[in-house]
Amino acid sequence: MSTIAAQTIIKDEDPAAFIRPPPNKKKPYPFWLGGVAATIAASITHPLDLTKVRLQATDDKRMISSLKKTVANGGVRGLFDGISGTWMRQLTYSICRFWAYDESKKLLGANTPNAPPWKLATAGVMAGSIAGIVGNPGEIIMVRMQGDAAKPIEKRLNYKNCFDALFRMVREEGTSSLMRGVGPNVVRAVLMNSSQLASYDFFKAELLKTSYFEDNIIVHTAASFAAGTVATTVCSPADVLKSRIMSASGAEGKSTIELIRRSMRNEGAMFMFRGWVPAWMRLQPTTMLIFITFEQLKNLVDWTRSFRESN
């Protein structure tokens, strides 16, 4: 028997010769990554969010005049009124929604590039239902702290920070106050996640199906721009109601139906889209910053893991 033939037999009889190491399954990203990205984005766009809330919940009529009024009353620092409430909201609501969205996609089998839009939207609905409840206290605190300086002095709550707001709400209004406006907030969270998160995944996947794009910052920017416009329009009615209910204190904020009737009677149906422009101007860069930052944080995690494995 020739040497080559003998080697062939040995190779054929040796199972180890055919064993291939299984491909390394990519580790999941930290569940809090999306919340950190959202916190960074919200910190940058806080002045626009502040203006949106004041337009929706006070007598301010125009975005520029509202911004000027804020600076006149509180200086440049006034543009960051309630920033600790924003951080509390993002570190509860956003962490929860990104985690729940990923888990819901796994449950529905939608964590693939070819996932149908209805599955992505359903995952967004599931995530929003959970995050809207978990993040409700932070949402109330954020809205109250942002709108407080625009109120008459005698009606201001004067919370020192988000923790002072939390303790005072429980002490002065009871634990149930933490769930005030939870209905509209959950509706808005469902609308936001099924439009913003799902549409980002959809637009990103559609762009990557073409031969013109790669998975880079250009695609992330384009997909997030489209997602921001979709989300602003879909969420506007619930956003307006949420801001008005949460900014109210005492008996005036207890009846959602009465608030809707009063707003319809005084302003007409278009009150539901009041503040759309500042909402878009705030949500658009926020959405873009969230997803661009999120993708870059994922790249950083990948780089860190590769560095550790190579050393």
XYZ file of C-alpha atoms in Angstrom:
311
model
C 0.000 0.000 0.000
C 1.401 3.359 -0.944
C 2.207 5.952 1.683
C -0.457 8.312 0.297
C -3.108 5.585 0.448
C -2.156 4.696 4.015
C -2.391 8.344 5.073
C -5.813 8.570 3.405
C -7.094 5.524 5.322
C -5.742 6.834 8.611
C -7.321 10.216 7.957
C -10.631 8.594 7.039
C -10.583 6.468 10.181
C -9.620 9.348 12.483
C -12.790 11.214 13.566
C -10.698 14.020 15.001
C -9.463 14.857 11.520
C -12.964 15.956 10.569
C -13.869 17.818 13.765
C -14.232 21.523 13.171
C -14.573 23.938 16.066
C -18.069 25.415 16.093
C -18.248 29.039 15.045
C -18.130 31.428 17.975
C -21.618 32.619 18.757
C -21.653 36.367 19.215
C -22.233 37.287 22.816
C -25.249 39.481 23.523
C -24.576 43.106 24.272
C -25.077 44.460 27.825
C -28.760 45.039 28.465
C -28.098 48.588 29.683
C -26.308 49.751 26.528
C -29.401 51.277 24.921
C -30.273 53.139 28.126
C -26.797 54.692 28.291
C -27.065 55.778 24.657
C -30.492 57.306 25.333
C -29.187 59.139 28.418
C -26.330 60.681 26.432
C -28.707 61.726 23.651
C -31.300 63.173 26.041
C -28.655 65.203 27.869
C -27.594 66.868 24.613
C -31.134 67.622 23.421
C -32.565 68.521 26.836
C -33.258 72.214 25.982
C -35.484 71.165 23.071
C -37.345 68.644 25.210
C -37.798 71.296 27.889
C -39.307 73.681 25.317
C -41.612 70.979 23.947
C -43.023 70.230 27.407
C -43.592 73.916 28.149
C -45.349 74.459 24.837
C -47.633 71.511 25.526
C -48.387 72.246 29.163
C -48.312 76.060 29.465
C -49.537 79.138 27.604
C -46.308 79.477 25.593
C -47.177 79.651 21.899
C -43.928 79.562 19.915
C -40.715 77.624 20.276
C -38.286 80.549 19.886
C -40.217 82.808 22.248
C -40.406 79.985 24.785
C -36.632 79.476 24.575
C -36.034 83.221 25.006
C -38.380 83.278 27.984
C -36.514 80.384 29.593
C -33.135 82.087 29.153
C -34.535 85.427 30.381
C -35.887 83.830 33.555
C -33.123 81.362 34.358
C -30.139 82.173 32.175
C -28.432 79.563 30.036
C -28.613 77.158 32.986
C -32.374 77.455 32.748
C -32.228 75.465 29.505
C -31.207 72.486 31.630
C -33.943 72.758 34.255
C -34.926 69.286 35.413
C -31.929 67.501 33.886
C -31.761 65.053 36.818
C -35.365 64.081 36.092
C -34.375 63.394 32.502
C -31.544 61.145 33.671
C -33.842 59.249 36.041
C -36.366 58.752 33.261
C -33.803 57.484 30.751
C -32.064 55.180 33.207
C -35.370 53.485 34.004
C -37.582 53.732 30.926
C -34.934 53.497 28.192
C -32.921 50.709 29.764
C -36.132 48.737 30.191
C -37.449 49.372 26.677
C -34.241 48.383 24.850
C -33.906 45.242 26.950
C -37.589 44.311 26.542
C -37.474 45.003 22.790
C -34.534 42.658 22.274
C -36.123 39.948 24.406
C -39.453 40.341 22.593
C -37.744 40.012 19.205
C -36.124 36.774 20.362
C -39.470 35.492 21.598
C -41.165 36.323 18.281
C -38.282 35.120 16.116
C -37.791 38.660 14.812
C -34.091 39.033 15.605
C -33.034 38.447 11.981
C -32.384 40.918 9.130
C -35.419 39.611 7.224
C -37.892 39.916 10.095
C -41.301 41.135 8.841
C -42.343 44.646 9.961
C -45.374 43.369 11.878
C -43.144 41.249 14.115
C -40.855 44.199 14.802
C -43.867 46.382 15.583
C -45.301 43.696 17.872
C -41.991 43.489 19.721
C -42.159 47.267 20.105
C -45.669 47.046 21.531
C -44.551 44.436 24.059
C -41.508 46.505 25.066
C -43.529 49.702 25.364
C -46.148 48.036 27.567
C -43.479 47.042 30.076
C -41.272 50.133 29.900
C -44.221 52.529 30.098
C -45.120 51.182 33.534
C -41.566 50.853 34.847
C -40.603 54.334 33.672
C -43.781 56.147 34.740
C -42.431 57.664 38.001
C -39.353 58.984 36.183
C -41.587 60.336 33.420
C -43.732 62.310 35.883
C -40.696 63.706 37.674
C -39.064 64.726 34.389
C -42.174 66.520 33.120
C -42.824 68.303 36.415
C -39.243 69.475 36.803
C -39.074 70.702 33.223
C -42.349 72.614 33.407
C -41.989 73.991 36.926
C -40.101 77.223 36.193
C -42.685 78.225 33.583
C -45.492 78.206 36.155
C -46.517 81.123 38.357
C -44.362 81.300 41.493
C -47.213 80.292 43.803
C -47.830 77.099 41.815
C -44.243 75.914 41.538
C -43.221 72.647 43.171
C -39.530 73.604 43.522
C -38.109 70.081 43.521
C -34.385 70.149 44.329
C -33.562 67.078 42.237
C -35.153 63.867 41.010
C -34.794 62.083 44.362
C -36.311 64.991 46.269
C -39.191 64.913 43.766
C -39.680 61.169 44.272
C -39.735 61.371 48.077
C -41.993 64.435 48.133
C -44.486 62.908 45.713
C -44.828 59.821 47.904
C -45.031 61.864 51.111
C -47.363 64.622 49.875
C -49.513 62.832 47.288
C -49.240 59.169 48.190
C -47.662 56.221 46.419
C -50.457 56.186 43.857
C -49.184 59.513 42.483
C -46.260 57.628 40.935
C -48.718 55.995 38.549
C -50.562 59.180 37.592
C -51.032 59.298 33.830
C -49.796 55.719 33.450
C -52.495 54.972 30.847
C -51.474 57.700 28.365
C -47.835 57.039 29.186
C -48.100 53.337 28.335
C -49.993 54.203 25.144
C -47.248 56.643 24.195
C -44.535 54.102 25.077
C -46.254 51.488 22.904
C -46.522 53.963 20.033
C -42.931 55.134 20.485
C -41.354 51.700 20.586
C -43.467 50.252 17.786
C -42.611 53.263 15.605
C -39.123 54.357 16.636
C -37.342 51.075 17.455
C -39.205 48.963 14.925
C -38.930 51.481 12.083
C -35.201 51.917 12.733
C -34.652 48.178 12.429
C -36.876 48.084 9.339
C -35.205 51.004 7.524
C -31.735 49.777 8.433
C -32.471 46.272 7.115
C -33.977 47.665 3.890
C -30.940 49.871 3.259
C -28.538 46.984 3.863
C -30.401 44.827 1.353
C -29.191 47.103 -1.445
C -25.687 47.016 -2.869
C -25.131 50.692 -2.153
C -24.855 50.584 1.622
C -22.798 48.881 4.300
C -23.453 48.651 8.029
C -21.827 51.948 8.943
C -22.644 55.389 10.292
C -24.223 56.486 6.992
C -26.865 53.771 7.238
C -27.345 54.415 10.956
C -27.908 58.120 10.260
C -30.371 57.576 7.395
C -32.387 54.908 9.218
C -32.560 56.929 12.430
C -33.649 60.076 10.543
C -36.586 58.204 9.022
C -37.430 56.582 12.358
C -37.480 59.958 14.121
C -40.018 61.428 11.695
C -42.283 58.392 11.908
C -42.120 58.336 15.710
C -42.857 62.059 16.122
C -46.040 61.870 14.070
C -47.326 58.653 15.603
C -46.641 59.713 19.196
C -47.792 63.335 19.147
C -51.384 62.895 20.488
C -50.359 60.685 23.408
C -47.349 62.891 24.109
C -49.490 66.018 24.453
C -51.969 64.288 26.772
C -49.177 62.806 28.872
C -47.497 66.182 29.348
C -50.733 67.922 30.346
C -51.806 65.213 32.784
C -48.409 64.796 34.432
C -47.707 68.524 34.737
C -50.988 68.985 36.619
C -51.010 68.537 40.367
C -53.862 67.939 42.784
C -57.446 67.532 41.587
C -56.943 69.285 38.250
C -54.945 66.356 36.879
C -57.080 63.457 38.075
C -59.617 63.193 35.239
C -58.091 62.343 31.872
C -61.491 62.456 30.145
C -62.259 65.927 31.497
C -58.835 67.167 30.403
C -59.431 65.874 26.858
C -62.898 67.444 26.754
C -61.615 70.777 27.989
C -58.745 70.777 25.477
C -61.078 69.818 22.613
C -63.542 72.510 23.587
C -60.945 75.262 23.917
C -58.488 74.352 21.149
C -60.087 71.841 18.795
C -58.800 68.425 17.719
C -55.473 69.835 16.503
C -54.415 70.307 20.130
C -53.168 66.717 19.857
C -50.448 67.918 17.489
C -49.563 71.023 19.433
C -45.811 71.331 19.690
C -45.205 68.957 16.731
C -42.391 71.078 15.286
C -40.377 71.356 18.508
C -41.244 67.718 19.226
C -39.806 66.755 15.820
C -36.812 69.040 16.282
C -36.205 67.411 19.632
C -37.052 63.803 18.782
C -35.284 63.797 15.422
C -31.790 64.587 16.731
C -32.512 62.544 19.847
C -33.450 59.511 17.761
C -30.403 59.953 15.571
C -28.115 60.429 18.560
C -29.616 57.416 20.349
C -29.078 54.975 17.503
C -25.758 56.368 16.270
C -24.427 56.336 19.847
C -25.939 52.891 20.432
C -24.226 51.472 17.334
C -20.914 53.064 18.328
C -21.210 51.661 21.850
C -21.806 48.220 20.344
C -18.685 48.678 18.201
C -16.779 49.643 21.346
C -17.986 46.497 23.114
C -16.938 44.390 20.095
C -13.510 46.039 20.051
C -13.065 45.540 23.797
C -13.968 41.849 23.537
C -11.609 41.334 20.591
C -8.817 43.089 22.486
C -9.333 40.858 25.519
C -9.388 37.687 23.418
C -6.210 38.644 21.547
C -4.405 39.197 24.819
